[in-house]
Coordinates of C-alpha atoms in Angstrom, one line a residue:
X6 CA -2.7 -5.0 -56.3
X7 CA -2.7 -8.5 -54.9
X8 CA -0.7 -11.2 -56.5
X9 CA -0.5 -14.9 -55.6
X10 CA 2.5 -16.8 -55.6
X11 CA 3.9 -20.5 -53.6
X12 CA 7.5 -21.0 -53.7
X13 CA 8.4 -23.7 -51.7
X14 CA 11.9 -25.6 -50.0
X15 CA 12.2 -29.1 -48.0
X16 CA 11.8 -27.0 -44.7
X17 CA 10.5 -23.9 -45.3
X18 CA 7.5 -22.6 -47.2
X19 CA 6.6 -19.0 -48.2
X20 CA 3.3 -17.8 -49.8
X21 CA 2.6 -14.8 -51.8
X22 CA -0.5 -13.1 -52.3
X23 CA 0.1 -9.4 -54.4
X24 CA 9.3 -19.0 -24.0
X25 CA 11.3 -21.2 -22.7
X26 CA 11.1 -22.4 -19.3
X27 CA 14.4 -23.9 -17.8
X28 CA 14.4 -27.7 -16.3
X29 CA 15.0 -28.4 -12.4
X30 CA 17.6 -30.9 -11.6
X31 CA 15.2 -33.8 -10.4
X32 CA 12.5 -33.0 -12.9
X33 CA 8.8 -34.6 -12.8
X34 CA 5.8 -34.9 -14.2
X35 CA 4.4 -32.6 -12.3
X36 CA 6.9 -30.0 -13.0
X37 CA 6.0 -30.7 -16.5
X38 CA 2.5 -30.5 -16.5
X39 CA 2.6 -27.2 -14.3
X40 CA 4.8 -25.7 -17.6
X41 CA 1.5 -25.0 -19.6
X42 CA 0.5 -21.7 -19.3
X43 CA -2.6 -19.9 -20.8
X44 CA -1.9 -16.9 -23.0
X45 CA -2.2 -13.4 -21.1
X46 CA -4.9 -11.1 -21.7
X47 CA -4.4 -8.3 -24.1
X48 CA -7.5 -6.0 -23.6
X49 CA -6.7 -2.3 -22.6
X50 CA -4.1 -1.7 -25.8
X51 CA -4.4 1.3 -28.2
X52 CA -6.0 1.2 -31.2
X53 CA -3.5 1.1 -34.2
X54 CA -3.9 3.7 -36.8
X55 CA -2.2 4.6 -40.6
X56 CA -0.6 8.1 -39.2
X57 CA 3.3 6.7 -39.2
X58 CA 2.7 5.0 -42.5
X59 CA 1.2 8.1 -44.0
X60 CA 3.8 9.9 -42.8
X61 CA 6.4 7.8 -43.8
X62 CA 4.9 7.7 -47.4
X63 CA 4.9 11.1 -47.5
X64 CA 8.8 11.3 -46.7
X65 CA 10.2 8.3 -48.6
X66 CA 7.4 8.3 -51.4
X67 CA 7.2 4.2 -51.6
X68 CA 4.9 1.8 -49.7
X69 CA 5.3 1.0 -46.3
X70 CA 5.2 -2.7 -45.2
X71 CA 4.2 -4.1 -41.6
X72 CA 5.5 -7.7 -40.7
X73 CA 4.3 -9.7 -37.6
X74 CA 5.1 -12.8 -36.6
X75 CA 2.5 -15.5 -35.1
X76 CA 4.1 -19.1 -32.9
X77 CA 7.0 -18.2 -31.2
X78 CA 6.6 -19.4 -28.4
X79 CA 4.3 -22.9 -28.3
X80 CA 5.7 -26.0 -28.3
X81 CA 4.7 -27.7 -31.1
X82 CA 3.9 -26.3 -35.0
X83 CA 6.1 -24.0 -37.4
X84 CA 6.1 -20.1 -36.7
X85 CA 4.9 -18.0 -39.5
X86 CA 5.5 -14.4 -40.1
X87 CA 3.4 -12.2 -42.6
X88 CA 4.7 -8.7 -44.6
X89 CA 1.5 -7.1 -45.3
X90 CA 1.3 -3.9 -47.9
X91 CA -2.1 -2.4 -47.3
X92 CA -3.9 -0.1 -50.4
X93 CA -4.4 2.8 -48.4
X94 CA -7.5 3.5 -50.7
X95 CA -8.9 0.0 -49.4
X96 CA -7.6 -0.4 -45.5
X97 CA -10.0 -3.0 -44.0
X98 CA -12.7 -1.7 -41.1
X99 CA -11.3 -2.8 -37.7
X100 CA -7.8 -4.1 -37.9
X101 CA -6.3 -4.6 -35.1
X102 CA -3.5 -7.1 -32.9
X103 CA -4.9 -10.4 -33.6
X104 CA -4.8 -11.1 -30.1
X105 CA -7.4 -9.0 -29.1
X106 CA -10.0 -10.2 -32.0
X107 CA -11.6 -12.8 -31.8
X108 CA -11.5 -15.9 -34.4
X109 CA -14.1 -14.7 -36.9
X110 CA -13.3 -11.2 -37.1
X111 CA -9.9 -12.4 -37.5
X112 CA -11.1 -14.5 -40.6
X113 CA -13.3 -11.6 -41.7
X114 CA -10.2 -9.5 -41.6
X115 CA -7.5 -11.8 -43.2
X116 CA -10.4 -12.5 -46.2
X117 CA -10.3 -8.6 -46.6
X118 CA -6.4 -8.1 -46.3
X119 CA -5.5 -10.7 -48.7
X120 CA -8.2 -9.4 -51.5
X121 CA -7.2 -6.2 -50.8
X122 CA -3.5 -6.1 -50.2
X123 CA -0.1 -7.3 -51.3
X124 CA 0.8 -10.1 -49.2
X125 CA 3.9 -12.4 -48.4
X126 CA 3.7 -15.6 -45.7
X127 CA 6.5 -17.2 -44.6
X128 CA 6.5 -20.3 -42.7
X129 CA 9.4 -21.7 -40.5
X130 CA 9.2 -25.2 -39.8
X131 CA 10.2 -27.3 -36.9
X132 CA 13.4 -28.7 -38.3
X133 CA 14.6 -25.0 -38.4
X134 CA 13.2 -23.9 -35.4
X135 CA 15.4 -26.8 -33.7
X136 CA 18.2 -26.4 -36.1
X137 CA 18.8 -22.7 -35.2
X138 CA 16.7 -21.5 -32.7
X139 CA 13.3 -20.1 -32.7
X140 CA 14.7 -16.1 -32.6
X141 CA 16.8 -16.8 -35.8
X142 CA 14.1 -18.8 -37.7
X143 CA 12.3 -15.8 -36.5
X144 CA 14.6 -13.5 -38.1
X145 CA 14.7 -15.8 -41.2
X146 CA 11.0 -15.2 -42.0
X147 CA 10.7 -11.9 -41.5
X148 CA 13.5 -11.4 -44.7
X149 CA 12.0 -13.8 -46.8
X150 CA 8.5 -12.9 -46.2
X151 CA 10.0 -9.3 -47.3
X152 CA 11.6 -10.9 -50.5
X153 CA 8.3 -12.6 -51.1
X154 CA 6.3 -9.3 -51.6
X155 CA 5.2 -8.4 -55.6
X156 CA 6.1 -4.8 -54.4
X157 CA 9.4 -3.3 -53.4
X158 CA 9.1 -1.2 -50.0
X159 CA 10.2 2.3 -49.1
X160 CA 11.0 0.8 -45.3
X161 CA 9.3 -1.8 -43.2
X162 CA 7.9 -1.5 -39.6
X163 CA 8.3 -4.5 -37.9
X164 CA 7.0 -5.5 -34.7
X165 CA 9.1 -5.9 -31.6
X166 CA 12.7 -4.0 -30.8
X167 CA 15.1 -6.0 -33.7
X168 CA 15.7 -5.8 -37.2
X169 CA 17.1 -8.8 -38.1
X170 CA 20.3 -8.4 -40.2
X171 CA 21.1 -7.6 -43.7
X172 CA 17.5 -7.0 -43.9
X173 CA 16.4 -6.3 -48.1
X174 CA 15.3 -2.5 -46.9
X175 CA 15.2 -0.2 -44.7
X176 CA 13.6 -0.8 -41.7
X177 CA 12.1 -0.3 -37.8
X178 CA 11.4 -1.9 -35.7
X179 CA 8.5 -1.1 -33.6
X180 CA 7.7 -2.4 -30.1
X181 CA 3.9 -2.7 -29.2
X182 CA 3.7 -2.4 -33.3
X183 CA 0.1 -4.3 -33.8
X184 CA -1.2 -2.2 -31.4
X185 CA 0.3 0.9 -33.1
X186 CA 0.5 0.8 -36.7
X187 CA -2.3 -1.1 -39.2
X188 CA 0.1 -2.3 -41.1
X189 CA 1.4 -4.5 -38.6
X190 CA -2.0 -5.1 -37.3
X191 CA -2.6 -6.6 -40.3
X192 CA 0.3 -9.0 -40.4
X193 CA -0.1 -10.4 -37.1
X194 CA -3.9 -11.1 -38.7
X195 CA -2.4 -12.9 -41.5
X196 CA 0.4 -14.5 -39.4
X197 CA -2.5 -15.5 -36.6
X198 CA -4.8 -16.9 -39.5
X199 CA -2.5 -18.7 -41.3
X200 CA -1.0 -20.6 -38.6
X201 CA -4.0 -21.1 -36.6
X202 CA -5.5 -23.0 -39.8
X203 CA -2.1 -24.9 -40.3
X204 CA -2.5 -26.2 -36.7
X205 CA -5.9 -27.4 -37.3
X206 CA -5.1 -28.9 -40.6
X207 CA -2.2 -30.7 -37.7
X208 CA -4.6 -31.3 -35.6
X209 CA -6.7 -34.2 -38.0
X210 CA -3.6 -35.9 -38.5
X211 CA -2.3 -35.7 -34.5
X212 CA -5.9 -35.9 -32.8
X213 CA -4.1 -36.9 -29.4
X214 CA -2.5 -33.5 -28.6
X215 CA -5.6 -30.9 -29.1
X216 CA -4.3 -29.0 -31.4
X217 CA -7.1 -27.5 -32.8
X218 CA -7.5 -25.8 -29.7
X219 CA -4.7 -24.9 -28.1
X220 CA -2.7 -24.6 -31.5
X221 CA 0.5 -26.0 -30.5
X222 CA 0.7 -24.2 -26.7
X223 CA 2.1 -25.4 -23.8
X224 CA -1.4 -26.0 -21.8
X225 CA -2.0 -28.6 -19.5
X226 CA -4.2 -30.8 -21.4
X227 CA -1.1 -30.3 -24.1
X228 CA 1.5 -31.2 -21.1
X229 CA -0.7 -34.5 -20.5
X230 CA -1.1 -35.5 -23.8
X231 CA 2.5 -35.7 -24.2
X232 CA 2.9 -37.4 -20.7
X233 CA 0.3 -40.4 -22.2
X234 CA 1.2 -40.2 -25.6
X235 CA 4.7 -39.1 -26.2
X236 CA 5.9 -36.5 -28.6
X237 CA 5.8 -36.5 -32.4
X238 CA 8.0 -35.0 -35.1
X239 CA 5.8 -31.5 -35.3
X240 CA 7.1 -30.8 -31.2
X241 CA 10.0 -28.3 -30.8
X242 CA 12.9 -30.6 -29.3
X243 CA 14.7 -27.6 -28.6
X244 CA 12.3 -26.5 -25.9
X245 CA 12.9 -26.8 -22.4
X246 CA 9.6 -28.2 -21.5
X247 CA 9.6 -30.9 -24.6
X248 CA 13.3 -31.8 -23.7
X249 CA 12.4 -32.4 -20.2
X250 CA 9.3 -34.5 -21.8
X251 CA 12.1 -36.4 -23.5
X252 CA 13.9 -36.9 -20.5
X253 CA 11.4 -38.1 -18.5
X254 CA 10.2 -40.3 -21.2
X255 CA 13.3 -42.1 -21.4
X256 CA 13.5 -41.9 -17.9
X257 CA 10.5 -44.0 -17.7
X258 CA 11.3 -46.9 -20.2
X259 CA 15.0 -47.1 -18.7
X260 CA 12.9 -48.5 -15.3
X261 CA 10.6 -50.4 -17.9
X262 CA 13.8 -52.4 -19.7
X263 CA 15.1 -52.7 -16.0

């Protein structure tokens, strides 16, 4: 059941296929350097199965779709959210949270999700992330990944504890979801993928920032790549720790000019 589809706007994109830290009040480099922080680990989580989904089928006799989001929180890149329909004839061996894969089973898994499964990306760029806020353009993909889908839903399970408004079915929201449902699982595969790839595809363009490893996250070598080289139109202005980059920036050709 898998279609493919682009639609396309001047800031948004969606596909189809069937933290902020606050800034002191004498900042530094230092104190912007020490922002990048590695990603936790997420080993020890439960195993996500099909049991809510099958039970939900059962009771509302339509499809269930899991949506998962992937970039809310680095400094630099769009985020992307996936809805993710899975054939429950055909659910893909080892799905589970992206974060505890590892790259190639990821890429093994989002090959077999989107040849098996009715997909929709949606990607938020940076202009709307700035514009209105990473939650809302948060929000914002999740409905129009939705709207992308080939297939109308009985209800959605989305990942996290909000639905956004005037969402196009019923929904839930569902905290801990990837690690709970594989329908979620699934999306946060697709939503990991796809970005992960974008940021690469970034990264040939913006070699100074690393982004082919750290994918847009505040880490140190990020932190000091801005420091030497500045930002560029791909970084989140309306983070704390690029704003205080800005500041200090400025900060330092002010005593230049002087």
């Amino acid at each position: 059941m898998t279609k493919e589809k682009m639609a396309s706007s001047e800031e948004d994109k969606v596909f189809h296929s069937g933290d902020v830290v606050s800034c002191q009040s004498e900042p530094s480099w230092q104190d912007f350097v020490s922002m990048g922080v590695a990603r936790g680990n997420a080993s020890g989580r439960p195993v996500p199965t099909f049991d809510l989904e099958a039970e939900l089928m059962e009771a509302l006799h339509g499809p269930i779709v899991g949506i998962d989001e992937a970039g809310r929180g680095p400094w630099a890149g769009p985020v992307v959210v996936a809805a993710v329909i899975l054939n429950p004839n055909r659910i893909p061996e080892g799905l589970n949270d992206s974060k505890v894969l590892t790259a190639d089973a990821r890429a093994d898994r989002y090959a077999e999700i989107m040849a098996t499964s009715c997909v929709s990306i949606a990607i938020g760029q940076v202009r709307r992330i700035d514009r209105d806020n990473i939650l809302q353009a948060t929000l914002w993909g999740m409905r129009a990944a939705y709207r992308g889908l080939q297939t109308p839903a009985a209800t959605a399970l989305i990942d996290g504890n909000i639905v956004p408004r005037r969402f196009p079915c019923k929904a839930r929201a569902l905290v801990g979801g990837d690690g709970r449902s594989v329908s979620i699982a699934a999306a946060s595969i697709v939503a990991k993928v796809t970005r992960d790839r974008m940021m690469v595809k970034l990264a040939r363009r913006y070699r100074r920032y690393g982004w082919e490893q750290n994918k847009g996250y505040g880490t140190p070598e990020h932190a000091r790549a801005i420091k030497k080289h500045g930002v560029c139109t791909h970084h989140r202005r309306s983070f704390s720790p690029i704003e205080l980059a800005l500041q200090l920036l400025n900060n330092e050709l002010v005593e230049i000019s002087a």
